[in-house]
Short mmCIF file of C-alpha atoms in Angstrom, two decimals:
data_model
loop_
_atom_site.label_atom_id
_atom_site.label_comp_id
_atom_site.label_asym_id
_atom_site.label_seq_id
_atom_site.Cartn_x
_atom_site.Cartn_y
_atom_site.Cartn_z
CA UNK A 6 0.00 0.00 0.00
CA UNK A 7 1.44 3.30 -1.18
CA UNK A 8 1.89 6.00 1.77
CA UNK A 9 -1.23 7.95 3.57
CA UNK A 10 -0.72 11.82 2.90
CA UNK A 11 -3.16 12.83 5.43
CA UNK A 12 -3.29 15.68 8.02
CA UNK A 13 -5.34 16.14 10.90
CA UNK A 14 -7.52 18.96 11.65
CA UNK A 15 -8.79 20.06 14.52
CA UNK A 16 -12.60 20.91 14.68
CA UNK A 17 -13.99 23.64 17.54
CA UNK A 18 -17.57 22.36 16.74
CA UNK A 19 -19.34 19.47 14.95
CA UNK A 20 -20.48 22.29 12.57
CA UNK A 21 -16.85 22.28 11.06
CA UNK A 22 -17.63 18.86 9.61
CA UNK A 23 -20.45 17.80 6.71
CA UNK A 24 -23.13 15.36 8.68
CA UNK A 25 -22.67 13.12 5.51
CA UNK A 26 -18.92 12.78 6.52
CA UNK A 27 -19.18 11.89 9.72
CA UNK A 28 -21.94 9.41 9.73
CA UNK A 29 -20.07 7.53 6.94
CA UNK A 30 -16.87 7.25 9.34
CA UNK A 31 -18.95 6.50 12.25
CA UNK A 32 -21.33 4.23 11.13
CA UNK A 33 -20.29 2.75 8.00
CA UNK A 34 -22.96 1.06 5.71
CA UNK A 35 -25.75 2.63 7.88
CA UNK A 36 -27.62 5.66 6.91
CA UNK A 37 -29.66 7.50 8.84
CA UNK A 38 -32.24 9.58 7.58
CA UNK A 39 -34.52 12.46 8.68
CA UNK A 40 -35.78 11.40 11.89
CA UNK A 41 -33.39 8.85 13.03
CA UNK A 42 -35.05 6.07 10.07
CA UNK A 43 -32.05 3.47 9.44
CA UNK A 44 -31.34 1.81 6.77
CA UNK A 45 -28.08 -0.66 5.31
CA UNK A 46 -26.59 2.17 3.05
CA UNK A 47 -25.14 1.02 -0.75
CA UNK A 48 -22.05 3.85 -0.14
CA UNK A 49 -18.72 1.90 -1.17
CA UNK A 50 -15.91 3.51 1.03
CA UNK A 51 -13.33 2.42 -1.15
CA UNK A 52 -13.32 5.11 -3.11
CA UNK A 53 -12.29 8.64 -1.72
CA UNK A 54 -15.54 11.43 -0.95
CA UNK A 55 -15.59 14.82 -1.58
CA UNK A 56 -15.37 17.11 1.80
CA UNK A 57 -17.83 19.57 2.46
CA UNK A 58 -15.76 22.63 1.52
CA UNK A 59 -16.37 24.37 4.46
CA UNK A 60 -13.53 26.81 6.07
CA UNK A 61 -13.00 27.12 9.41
CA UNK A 62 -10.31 28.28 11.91
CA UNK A 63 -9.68 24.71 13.31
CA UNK A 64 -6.34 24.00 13.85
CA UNK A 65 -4.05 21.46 11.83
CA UNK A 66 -2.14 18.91 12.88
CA UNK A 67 0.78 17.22 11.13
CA UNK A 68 -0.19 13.75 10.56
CA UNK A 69 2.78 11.00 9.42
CA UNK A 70 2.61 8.71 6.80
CA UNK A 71 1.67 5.10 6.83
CA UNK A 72 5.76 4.72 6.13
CA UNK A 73 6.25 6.48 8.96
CA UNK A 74 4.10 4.22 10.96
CA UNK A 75 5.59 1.10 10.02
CA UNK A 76 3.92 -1.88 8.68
CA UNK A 77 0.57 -3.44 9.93
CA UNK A 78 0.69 -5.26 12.74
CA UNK A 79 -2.75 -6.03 13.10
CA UNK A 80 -5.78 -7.54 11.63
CA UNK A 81 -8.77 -4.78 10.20
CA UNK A 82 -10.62 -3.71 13.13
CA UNK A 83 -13.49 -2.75 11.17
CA UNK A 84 -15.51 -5.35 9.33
CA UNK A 85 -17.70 -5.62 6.70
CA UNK A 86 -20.94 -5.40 8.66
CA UNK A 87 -20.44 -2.93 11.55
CA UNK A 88 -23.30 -2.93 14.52
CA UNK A 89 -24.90 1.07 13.86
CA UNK A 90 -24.09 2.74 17.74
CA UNK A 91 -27.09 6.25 18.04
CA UNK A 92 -24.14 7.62 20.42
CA UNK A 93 -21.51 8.23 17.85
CA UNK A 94 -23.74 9.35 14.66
CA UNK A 95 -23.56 13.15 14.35
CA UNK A 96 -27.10 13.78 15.22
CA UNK A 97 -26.63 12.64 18.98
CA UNK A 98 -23.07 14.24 19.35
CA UNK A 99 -24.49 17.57 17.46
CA UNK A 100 -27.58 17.68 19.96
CA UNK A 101 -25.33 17.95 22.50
CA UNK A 102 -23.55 20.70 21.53
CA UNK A 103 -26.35 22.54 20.03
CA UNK A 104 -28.44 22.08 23.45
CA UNK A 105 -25.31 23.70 25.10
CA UNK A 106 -24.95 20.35 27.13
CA UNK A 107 -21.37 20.11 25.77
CA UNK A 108 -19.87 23.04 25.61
CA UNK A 109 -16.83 24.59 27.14
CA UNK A 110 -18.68 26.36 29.60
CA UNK A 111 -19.71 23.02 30.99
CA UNK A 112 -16.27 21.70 30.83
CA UNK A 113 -16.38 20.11 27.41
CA UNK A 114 -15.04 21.92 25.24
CA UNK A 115 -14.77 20.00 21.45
CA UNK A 116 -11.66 19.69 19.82
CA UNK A 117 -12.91 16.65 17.55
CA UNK A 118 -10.02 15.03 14.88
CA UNK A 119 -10.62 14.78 11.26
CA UNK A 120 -8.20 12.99 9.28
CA UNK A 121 -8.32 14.61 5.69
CA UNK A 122 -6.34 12.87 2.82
CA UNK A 123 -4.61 14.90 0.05
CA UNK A 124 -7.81 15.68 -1.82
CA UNK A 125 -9.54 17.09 1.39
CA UNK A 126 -11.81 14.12 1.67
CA UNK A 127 -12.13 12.81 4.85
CA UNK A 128 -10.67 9.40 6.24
CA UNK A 129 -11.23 9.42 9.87
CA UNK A 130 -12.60 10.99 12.80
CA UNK A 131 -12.37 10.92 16.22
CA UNK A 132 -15.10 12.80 19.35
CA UNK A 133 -12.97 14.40 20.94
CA UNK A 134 -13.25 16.91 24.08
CA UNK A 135 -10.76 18.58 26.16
CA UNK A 136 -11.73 18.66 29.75
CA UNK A 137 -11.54 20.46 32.62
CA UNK A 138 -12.75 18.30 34.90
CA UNK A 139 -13.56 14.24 35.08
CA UNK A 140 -17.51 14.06 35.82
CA UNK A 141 -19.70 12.91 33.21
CA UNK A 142 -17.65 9.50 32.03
CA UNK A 143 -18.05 6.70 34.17
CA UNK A 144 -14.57 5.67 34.10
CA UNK A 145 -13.24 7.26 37.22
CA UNK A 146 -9.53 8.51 37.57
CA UNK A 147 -9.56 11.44 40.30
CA UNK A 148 -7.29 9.39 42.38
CA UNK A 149 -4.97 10.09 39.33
CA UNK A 150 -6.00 13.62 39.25
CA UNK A 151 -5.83 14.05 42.70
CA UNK A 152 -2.02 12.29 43.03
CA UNK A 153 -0.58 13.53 40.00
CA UNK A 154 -1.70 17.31 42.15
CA UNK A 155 -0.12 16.41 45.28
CA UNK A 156 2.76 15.37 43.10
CA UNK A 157 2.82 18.99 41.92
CA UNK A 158 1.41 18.71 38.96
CA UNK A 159 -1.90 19.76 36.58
CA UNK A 160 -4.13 16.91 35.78
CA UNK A 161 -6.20 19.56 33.50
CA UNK A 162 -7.25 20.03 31.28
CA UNK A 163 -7.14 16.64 29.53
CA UNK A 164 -8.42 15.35 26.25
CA UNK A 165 -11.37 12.60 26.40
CA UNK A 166 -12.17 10.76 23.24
CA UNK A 167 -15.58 9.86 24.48
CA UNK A 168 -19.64 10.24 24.31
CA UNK A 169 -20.52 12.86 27.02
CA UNK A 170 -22.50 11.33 29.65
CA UNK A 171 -22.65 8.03 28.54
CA UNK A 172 -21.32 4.73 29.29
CA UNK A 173 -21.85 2.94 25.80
CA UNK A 174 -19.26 0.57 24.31
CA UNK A 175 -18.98 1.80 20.51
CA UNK A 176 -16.04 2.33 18.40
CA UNK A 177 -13.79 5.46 18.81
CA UNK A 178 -11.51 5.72 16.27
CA UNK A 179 -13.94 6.36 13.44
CA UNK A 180 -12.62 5.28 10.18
CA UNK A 181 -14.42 3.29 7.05
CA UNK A 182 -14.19 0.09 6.08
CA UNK A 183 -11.59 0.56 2.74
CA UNK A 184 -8.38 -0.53 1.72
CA UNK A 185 -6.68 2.87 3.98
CA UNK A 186 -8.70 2.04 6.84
CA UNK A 187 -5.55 0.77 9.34
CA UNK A 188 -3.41 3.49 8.19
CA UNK A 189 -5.94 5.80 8.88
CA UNK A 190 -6.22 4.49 12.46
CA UNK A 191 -2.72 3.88 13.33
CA UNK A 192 -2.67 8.04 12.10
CA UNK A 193 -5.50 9.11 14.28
CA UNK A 194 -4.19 7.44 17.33
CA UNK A 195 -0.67 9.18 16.95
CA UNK A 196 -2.54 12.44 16.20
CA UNK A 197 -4.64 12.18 19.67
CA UNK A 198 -1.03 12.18 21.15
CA UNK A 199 -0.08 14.97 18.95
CA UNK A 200 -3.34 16.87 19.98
CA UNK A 201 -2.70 16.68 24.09
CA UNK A 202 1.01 17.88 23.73
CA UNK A 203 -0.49 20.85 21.28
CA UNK A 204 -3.27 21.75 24.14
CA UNK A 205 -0.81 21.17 26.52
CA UNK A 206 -3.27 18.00 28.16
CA UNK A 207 -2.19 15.96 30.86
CA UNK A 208 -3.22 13.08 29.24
CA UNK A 209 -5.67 11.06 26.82
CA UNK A 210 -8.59 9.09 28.01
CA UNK A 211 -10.66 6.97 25.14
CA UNK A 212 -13.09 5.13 27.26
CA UNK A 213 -15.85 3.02 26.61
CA UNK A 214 -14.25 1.59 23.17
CA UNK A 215 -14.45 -1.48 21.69
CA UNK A 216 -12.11 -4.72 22.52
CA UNK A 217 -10.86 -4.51 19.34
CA UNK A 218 -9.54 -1.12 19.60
CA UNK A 219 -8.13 -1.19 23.40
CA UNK A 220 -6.00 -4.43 22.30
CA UNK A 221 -4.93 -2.18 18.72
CA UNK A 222 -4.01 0.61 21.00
CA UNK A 223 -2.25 -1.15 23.91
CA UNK A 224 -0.24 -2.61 21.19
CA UNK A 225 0.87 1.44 20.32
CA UNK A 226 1.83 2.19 23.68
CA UNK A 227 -1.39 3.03 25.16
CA UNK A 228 -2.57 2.11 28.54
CA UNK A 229 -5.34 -0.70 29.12
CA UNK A 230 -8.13 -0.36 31.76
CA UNK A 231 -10.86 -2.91 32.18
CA UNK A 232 -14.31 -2.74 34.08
CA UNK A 233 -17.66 -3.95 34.32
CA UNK A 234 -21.18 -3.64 33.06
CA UNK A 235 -23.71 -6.48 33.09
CA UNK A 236 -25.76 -7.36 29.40
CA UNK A 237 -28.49 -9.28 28.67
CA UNK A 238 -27.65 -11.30 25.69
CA UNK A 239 -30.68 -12.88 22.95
CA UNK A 240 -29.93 -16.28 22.57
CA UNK A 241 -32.40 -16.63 19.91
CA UNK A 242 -35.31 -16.38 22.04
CA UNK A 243 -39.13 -16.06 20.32
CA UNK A 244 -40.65 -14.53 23.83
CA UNK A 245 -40.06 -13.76 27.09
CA UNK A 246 -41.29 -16.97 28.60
CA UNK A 247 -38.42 -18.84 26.18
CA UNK A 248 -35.65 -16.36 28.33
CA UNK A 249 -37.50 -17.64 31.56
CA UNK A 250 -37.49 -21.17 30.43
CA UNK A 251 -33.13 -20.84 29.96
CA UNK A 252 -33.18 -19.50 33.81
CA UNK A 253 -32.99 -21.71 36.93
CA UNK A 254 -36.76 -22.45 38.79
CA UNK A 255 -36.19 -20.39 41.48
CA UNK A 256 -35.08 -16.87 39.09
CA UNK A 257 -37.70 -18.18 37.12
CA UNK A 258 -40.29 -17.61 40.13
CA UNK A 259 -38.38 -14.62 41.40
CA UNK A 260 -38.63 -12.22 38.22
CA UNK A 261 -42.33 -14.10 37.35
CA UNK A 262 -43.30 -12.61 40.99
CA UNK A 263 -41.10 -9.41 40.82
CA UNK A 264 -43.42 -8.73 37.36
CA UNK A 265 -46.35 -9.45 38.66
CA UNK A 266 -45.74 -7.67 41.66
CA UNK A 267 -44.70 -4.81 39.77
CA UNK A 268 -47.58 -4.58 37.09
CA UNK A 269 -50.12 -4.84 40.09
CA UNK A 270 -52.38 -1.15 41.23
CA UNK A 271 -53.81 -1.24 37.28
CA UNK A 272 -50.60 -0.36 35.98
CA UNK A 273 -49.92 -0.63 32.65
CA UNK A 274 -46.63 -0.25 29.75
CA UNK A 275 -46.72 1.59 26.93
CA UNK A 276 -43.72 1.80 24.53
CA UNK A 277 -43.64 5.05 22.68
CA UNK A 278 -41.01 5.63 19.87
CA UNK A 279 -40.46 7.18 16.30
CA UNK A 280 -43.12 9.69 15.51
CA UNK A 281 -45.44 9.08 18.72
CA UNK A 282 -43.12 11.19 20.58
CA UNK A 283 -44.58 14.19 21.36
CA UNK A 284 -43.07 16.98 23.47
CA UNK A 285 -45.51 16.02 26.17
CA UNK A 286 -43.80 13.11 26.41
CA UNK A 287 -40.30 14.89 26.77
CA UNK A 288 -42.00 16.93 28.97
CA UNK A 289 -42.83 13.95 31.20
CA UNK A 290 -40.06 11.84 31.11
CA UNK A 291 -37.56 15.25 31.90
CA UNK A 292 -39.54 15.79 35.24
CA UNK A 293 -38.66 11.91 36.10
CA UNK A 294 -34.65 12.70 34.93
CA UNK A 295 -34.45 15.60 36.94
CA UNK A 296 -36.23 14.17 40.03
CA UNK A 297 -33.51 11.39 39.76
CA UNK A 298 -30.73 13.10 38.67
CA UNK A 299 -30.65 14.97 41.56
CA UNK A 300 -30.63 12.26 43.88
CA UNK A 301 -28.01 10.73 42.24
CA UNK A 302 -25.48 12.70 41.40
CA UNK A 303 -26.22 16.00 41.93
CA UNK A 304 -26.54 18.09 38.97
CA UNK A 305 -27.96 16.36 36.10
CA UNK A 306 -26.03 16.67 32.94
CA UNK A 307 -28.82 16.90 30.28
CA UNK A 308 -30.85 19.86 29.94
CA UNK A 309 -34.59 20.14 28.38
CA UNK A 310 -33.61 21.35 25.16
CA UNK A 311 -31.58 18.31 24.95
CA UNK A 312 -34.00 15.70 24.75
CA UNK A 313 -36.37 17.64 21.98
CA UNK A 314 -33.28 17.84 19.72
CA UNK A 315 -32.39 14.36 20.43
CA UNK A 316 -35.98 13.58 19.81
CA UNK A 317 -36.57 15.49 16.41
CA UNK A 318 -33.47 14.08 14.86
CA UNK A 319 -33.18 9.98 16.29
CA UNK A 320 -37.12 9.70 17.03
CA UNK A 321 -36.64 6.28 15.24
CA UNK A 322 -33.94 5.33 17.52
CA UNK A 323 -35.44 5.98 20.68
CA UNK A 324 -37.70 3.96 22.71
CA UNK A 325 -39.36 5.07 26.02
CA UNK A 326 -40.96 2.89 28.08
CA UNK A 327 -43.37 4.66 30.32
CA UNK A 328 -45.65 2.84 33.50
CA UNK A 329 -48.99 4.36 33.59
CA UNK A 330 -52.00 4.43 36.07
CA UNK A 331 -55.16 4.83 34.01
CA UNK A 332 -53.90 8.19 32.43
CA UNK A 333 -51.45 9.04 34.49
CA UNK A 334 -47.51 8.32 33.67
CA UNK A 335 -45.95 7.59 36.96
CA UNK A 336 -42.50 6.58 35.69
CA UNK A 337 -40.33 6.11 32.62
CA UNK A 338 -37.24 4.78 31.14
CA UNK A 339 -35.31 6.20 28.00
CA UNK A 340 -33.51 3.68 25.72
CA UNK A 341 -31.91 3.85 22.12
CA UNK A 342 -32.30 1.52 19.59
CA UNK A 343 -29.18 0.24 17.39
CA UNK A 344 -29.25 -2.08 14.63
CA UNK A 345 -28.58 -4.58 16.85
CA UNK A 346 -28.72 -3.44 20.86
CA UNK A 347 -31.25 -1.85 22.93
CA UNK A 348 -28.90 0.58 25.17
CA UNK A 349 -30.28 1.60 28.54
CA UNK A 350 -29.86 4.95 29.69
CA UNK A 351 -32.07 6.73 32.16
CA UNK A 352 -34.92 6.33 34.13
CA UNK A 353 -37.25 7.88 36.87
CA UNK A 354 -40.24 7.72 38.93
CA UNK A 355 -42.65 9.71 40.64
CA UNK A 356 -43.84 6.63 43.05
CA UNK A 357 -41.77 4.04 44.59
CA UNK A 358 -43.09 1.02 43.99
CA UNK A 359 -41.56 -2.44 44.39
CA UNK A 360 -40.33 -4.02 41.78
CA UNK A 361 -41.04 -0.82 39.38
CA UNK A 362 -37.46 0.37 38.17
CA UNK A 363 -37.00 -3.72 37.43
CA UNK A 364 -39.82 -4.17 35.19
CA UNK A 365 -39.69 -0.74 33.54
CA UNK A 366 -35.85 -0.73 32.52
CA UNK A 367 -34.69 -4.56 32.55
CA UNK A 368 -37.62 -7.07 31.86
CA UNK A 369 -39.68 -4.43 29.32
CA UNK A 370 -36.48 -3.94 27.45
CA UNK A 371 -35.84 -7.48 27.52
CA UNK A 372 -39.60 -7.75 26.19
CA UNK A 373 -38.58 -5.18 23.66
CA UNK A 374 -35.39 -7.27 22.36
CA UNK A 375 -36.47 -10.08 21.58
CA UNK A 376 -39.82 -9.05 19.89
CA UNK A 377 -37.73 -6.66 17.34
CA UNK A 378 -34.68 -9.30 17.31
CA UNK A 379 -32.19 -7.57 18.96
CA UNK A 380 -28.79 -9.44 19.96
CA UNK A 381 -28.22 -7.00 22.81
CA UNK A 382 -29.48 -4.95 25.86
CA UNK A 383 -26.94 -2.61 27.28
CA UNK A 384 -28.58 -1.59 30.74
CA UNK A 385 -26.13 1.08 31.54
CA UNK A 386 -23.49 1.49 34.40
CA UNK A 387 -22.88 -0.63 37.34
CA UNK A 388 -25.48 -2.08 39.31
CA UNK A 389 -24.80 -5.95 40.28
CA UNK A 390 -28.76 -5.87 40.98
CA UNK A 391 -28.57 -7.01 37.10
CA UNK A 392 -27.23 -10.63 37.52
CA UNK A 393 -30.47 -12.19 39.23
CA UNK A 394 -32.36 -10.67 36.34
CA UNK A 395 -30.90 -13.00 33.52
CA UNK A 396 -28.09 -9.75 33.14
CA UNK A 397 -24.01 -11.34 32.30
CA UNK A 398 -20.67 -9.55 33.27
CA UNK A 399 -19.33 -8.04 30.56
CA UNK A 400 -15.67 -6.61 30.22
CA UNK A 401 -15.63 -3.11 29.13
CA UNK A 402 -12.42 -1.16 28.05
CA UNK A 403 -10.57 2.06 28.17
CA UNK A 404 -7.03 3.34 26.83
CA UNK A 405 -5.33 5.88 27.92
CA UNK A 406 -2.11 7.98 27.09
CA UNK A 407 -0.31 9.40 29.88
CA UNK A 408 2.29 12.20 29.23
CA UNK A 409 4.55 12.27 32.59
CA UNK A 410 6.52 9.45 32.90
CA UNK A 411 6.18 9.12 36.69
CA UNK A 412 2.30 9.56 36.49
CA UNK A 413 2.42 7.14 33.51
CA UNK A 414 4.27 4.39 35.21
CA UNK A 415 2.34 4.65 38.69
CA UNK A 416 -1.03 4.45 36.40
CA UNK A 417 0.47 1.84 35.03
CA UNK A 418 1.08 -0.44 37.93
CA UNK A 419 -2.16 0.16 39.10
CA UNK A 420 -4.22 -0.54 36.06
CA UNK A 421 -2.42 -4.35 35.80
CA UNK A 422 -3.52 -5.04 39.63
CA UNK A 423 -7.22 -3.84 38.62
CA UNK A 424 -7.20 -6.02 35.46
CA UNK A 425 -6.80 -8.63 37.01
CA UNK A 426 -9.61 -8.01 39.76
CA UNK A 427 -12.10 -7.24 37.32
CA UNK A 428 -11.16 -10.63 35.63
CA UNK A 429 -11.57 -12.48 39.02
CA UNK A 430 -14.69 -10.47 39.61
CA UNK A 431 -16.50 -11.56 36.59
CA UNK A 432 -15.42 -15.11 36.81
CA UNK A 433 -16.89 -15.25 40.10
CA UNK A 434 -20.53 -13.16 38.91
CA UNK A 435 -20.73 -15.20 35.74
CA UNK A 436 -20.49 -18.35 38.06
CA UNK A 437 -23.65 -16.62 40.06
CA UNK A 438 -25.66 -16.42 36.87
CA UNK A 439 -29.49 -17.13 37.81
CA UNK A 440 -29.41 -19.80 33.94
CA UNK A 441 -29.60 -23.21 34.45
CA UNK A 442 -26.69 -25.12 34.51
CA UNK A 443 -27.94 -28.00 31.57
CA UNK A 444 -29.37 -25.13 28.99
CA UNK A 445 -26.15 -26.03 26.86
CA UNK A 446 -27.34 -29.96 27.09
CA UNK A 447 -29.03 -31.76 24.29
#
């Protein structure tokens, strides 16, 4: 393969970009259409695209040649049929910014990558944010913050390669699926090193990427973290009773009572998604967020304009469940919809009633999944709650490039000790799954 003349620009807003471009990097062979409709797109990405044309006063960064990053090492990272993620497509990313969610007053301030070949088509692109503080990413490291400042030194700002505010595994270093698509990568992840020396970052945190891309990364000197999040996975099931049927008696009884416990009072579930979203719904399902939100954590990090954007532009990929009493909606969860996963991602009640937040945001997604043949449900951060209710321990990753060398080395240390605890962690949960033990039998 003949060298990659590329540089990198840096982009102050998704505006700086054509929508066009970035959905093709993001989610290749996907397009999404007015309103969040998806559909397998015909769009060949082994031929170069025209760029939008647009001029801007990003900055540029030199980007070296795929000489100058020696030969490939590994396999394609990207395959032919890529899962489509809502989080990374530009609609999400753009509502954030637009809503003034993301924004450098709030402490993310975008400094996104594009990698532009020769002809000023685009070949990569990466979401990038430089930060001035470490709240809204669910991979926590202010006990490197807070050593690297006794230490003497500035832990911000630093630059996150990441989804704002949520926790979703999806790909990071966005590239397409031609024949330049490892050079392109092996480029973008030297020019997120080139990007935190230029804004004079700490560090570089890409969390929440895939496997794939941690292992590709490690391999270029980047630092691996692990942790957990618990999945439910489809194993082909034609109802919910089938998913029962794979779980031990006892789980079987549990979640059979915890539903009908639950569902009791005359309450009933409505799903509500694509154009049966109204603004009275957002309206609705904001007061449950807020209400929430401020128990949890404090601040919430999504404000109301937020979720109508979101709403005009991904209605299709957005599924709320809501729990009603006659008219009234007492409580509500908000999911997206991939091509292939159901992702979790906030929820909220006005009434606390048992067994509620379990039925609402784990068995009706469940529910959801396997009546539109979904592989995946994603229910979010944390919670261990998850296992008993047919939810697995899955591994998720993080990489991260650490410019002082004694900060760098102390991470270091510490992130091979927590590997292996989050190994022996989810050997142990996995053993504690509620399936019976002869499903894989004859």
């Amino acid at each position: 393969m003949p060298p990659v003349e590329a540089k990198i620009r840096v982009l102050t807003s998704l505006k700086d970009i054509d929508r066009k471009d970035w959905n093709r990097l993001a989610n290749p062979g996907w397009d999404l259409a007015e309103g969040g409709r998806l559909t397998a797109g015909l769009e060949s990405e082994s031929e170069p695209h025209d760029s939008s044309g647009k001029e801007s006063a990003n900055k540029d960064l030199a980007a070296p040649s795929e000489s100058d990053c020696g030969a490939p090492s590994t396999p394609k990272l990207v395959s032919e049929e890529i899962p489509f993620n809502p989080f990374i497509s530009y609609d999400f990313l753009w509502s954030l910014e637009e809503s003034g969610c993301a924004l450098p007053e709030t402490g993310w301030a975008s400094c996104h990558l594009a990698l532009e070949r020769a002809d000023d088509s685009v070949a990569g692109v990466v979401p990038a944010y430089l930060k001035s503080h470490s709240q809204g990413e669910y991979v926590f490291d202010h006990g490197w913050a807070d050593a690297f400042y006794r230490a003497g030194g500035e832990y911000y700002p630093k630059l996150q390669i990441s989804v704002p505010f949520t926790p979703a595994t999806g790909r990071r270093l966005l590239v397409g699926n031609g024949p330049d698509s490892d050079a392109a990568r092996r480029i973008l992840a030297s020019g997120i090193r080139q990007a935190a020396s230029q804004f004079e970052a700490s560090s570089a945190h890409l969390t929440f990427l895939t496997e794939d891309e941690a292992r590709f990364l490690e391999e270029d000197g980047y630092l691996h973290r692990t942790d957990q999040q618990f999945h439910w996975v489809n194993e082909g099931y034609g109802t919910f009773d089938d998913f029962l049927g794979a779980l031990a008696s006892r789980k079987r009884k549990t979640i059979r009572r915890e539903r009908r416990d639950a569902q009791g009072e005359d309450i009933a579930i409505d799903w509500v998604t694509g154009s049966d979203i109204k603004e009275h719904h957002w309206d609705t399902f904001f007061r449950f967020y807020m209400d929430t939100g401020s128990r949890k954590w404090g601040t919430p990090y999504l404000n109301r304009k937020a979720f109508s954007l979101i709403g005009e532009r991904m209605a299709e990929r957005i599924l709320l469940i809501f729990a009603r009493r006659g008219t009234e909606i007492i409580a509500g969860a908000l999911n997206f919809i991939g091509s292939d996963t159901l992702y979790g991602r906030y929820w909220g009640t006005t009434e606390d009633l048992p067994f509620l937040h379990f039925e609402v945001c784990y068995y009706q997604a469940i529910e959801f999944a396997i009546a539109n043949g979904l592989r995946l449900v994603e229910a979010g951060a944390q919670g261990a709650h998850k296992l008993a209710r047919g939810y697995l321990p899955v591994t998720t990753h993080s990489a991260h490039h650490i410019v002082h060398p004694g900060l760098r080395n102390a991470v270091a240390a510490y992130l091979d000790q927590e590997r292996e605890a989050v190994a022996e962690e989810s050997e142990l949960l996995r053993q504690m799954a509620p399936f019976r033990r002869d499903r894989d039998m004859g």
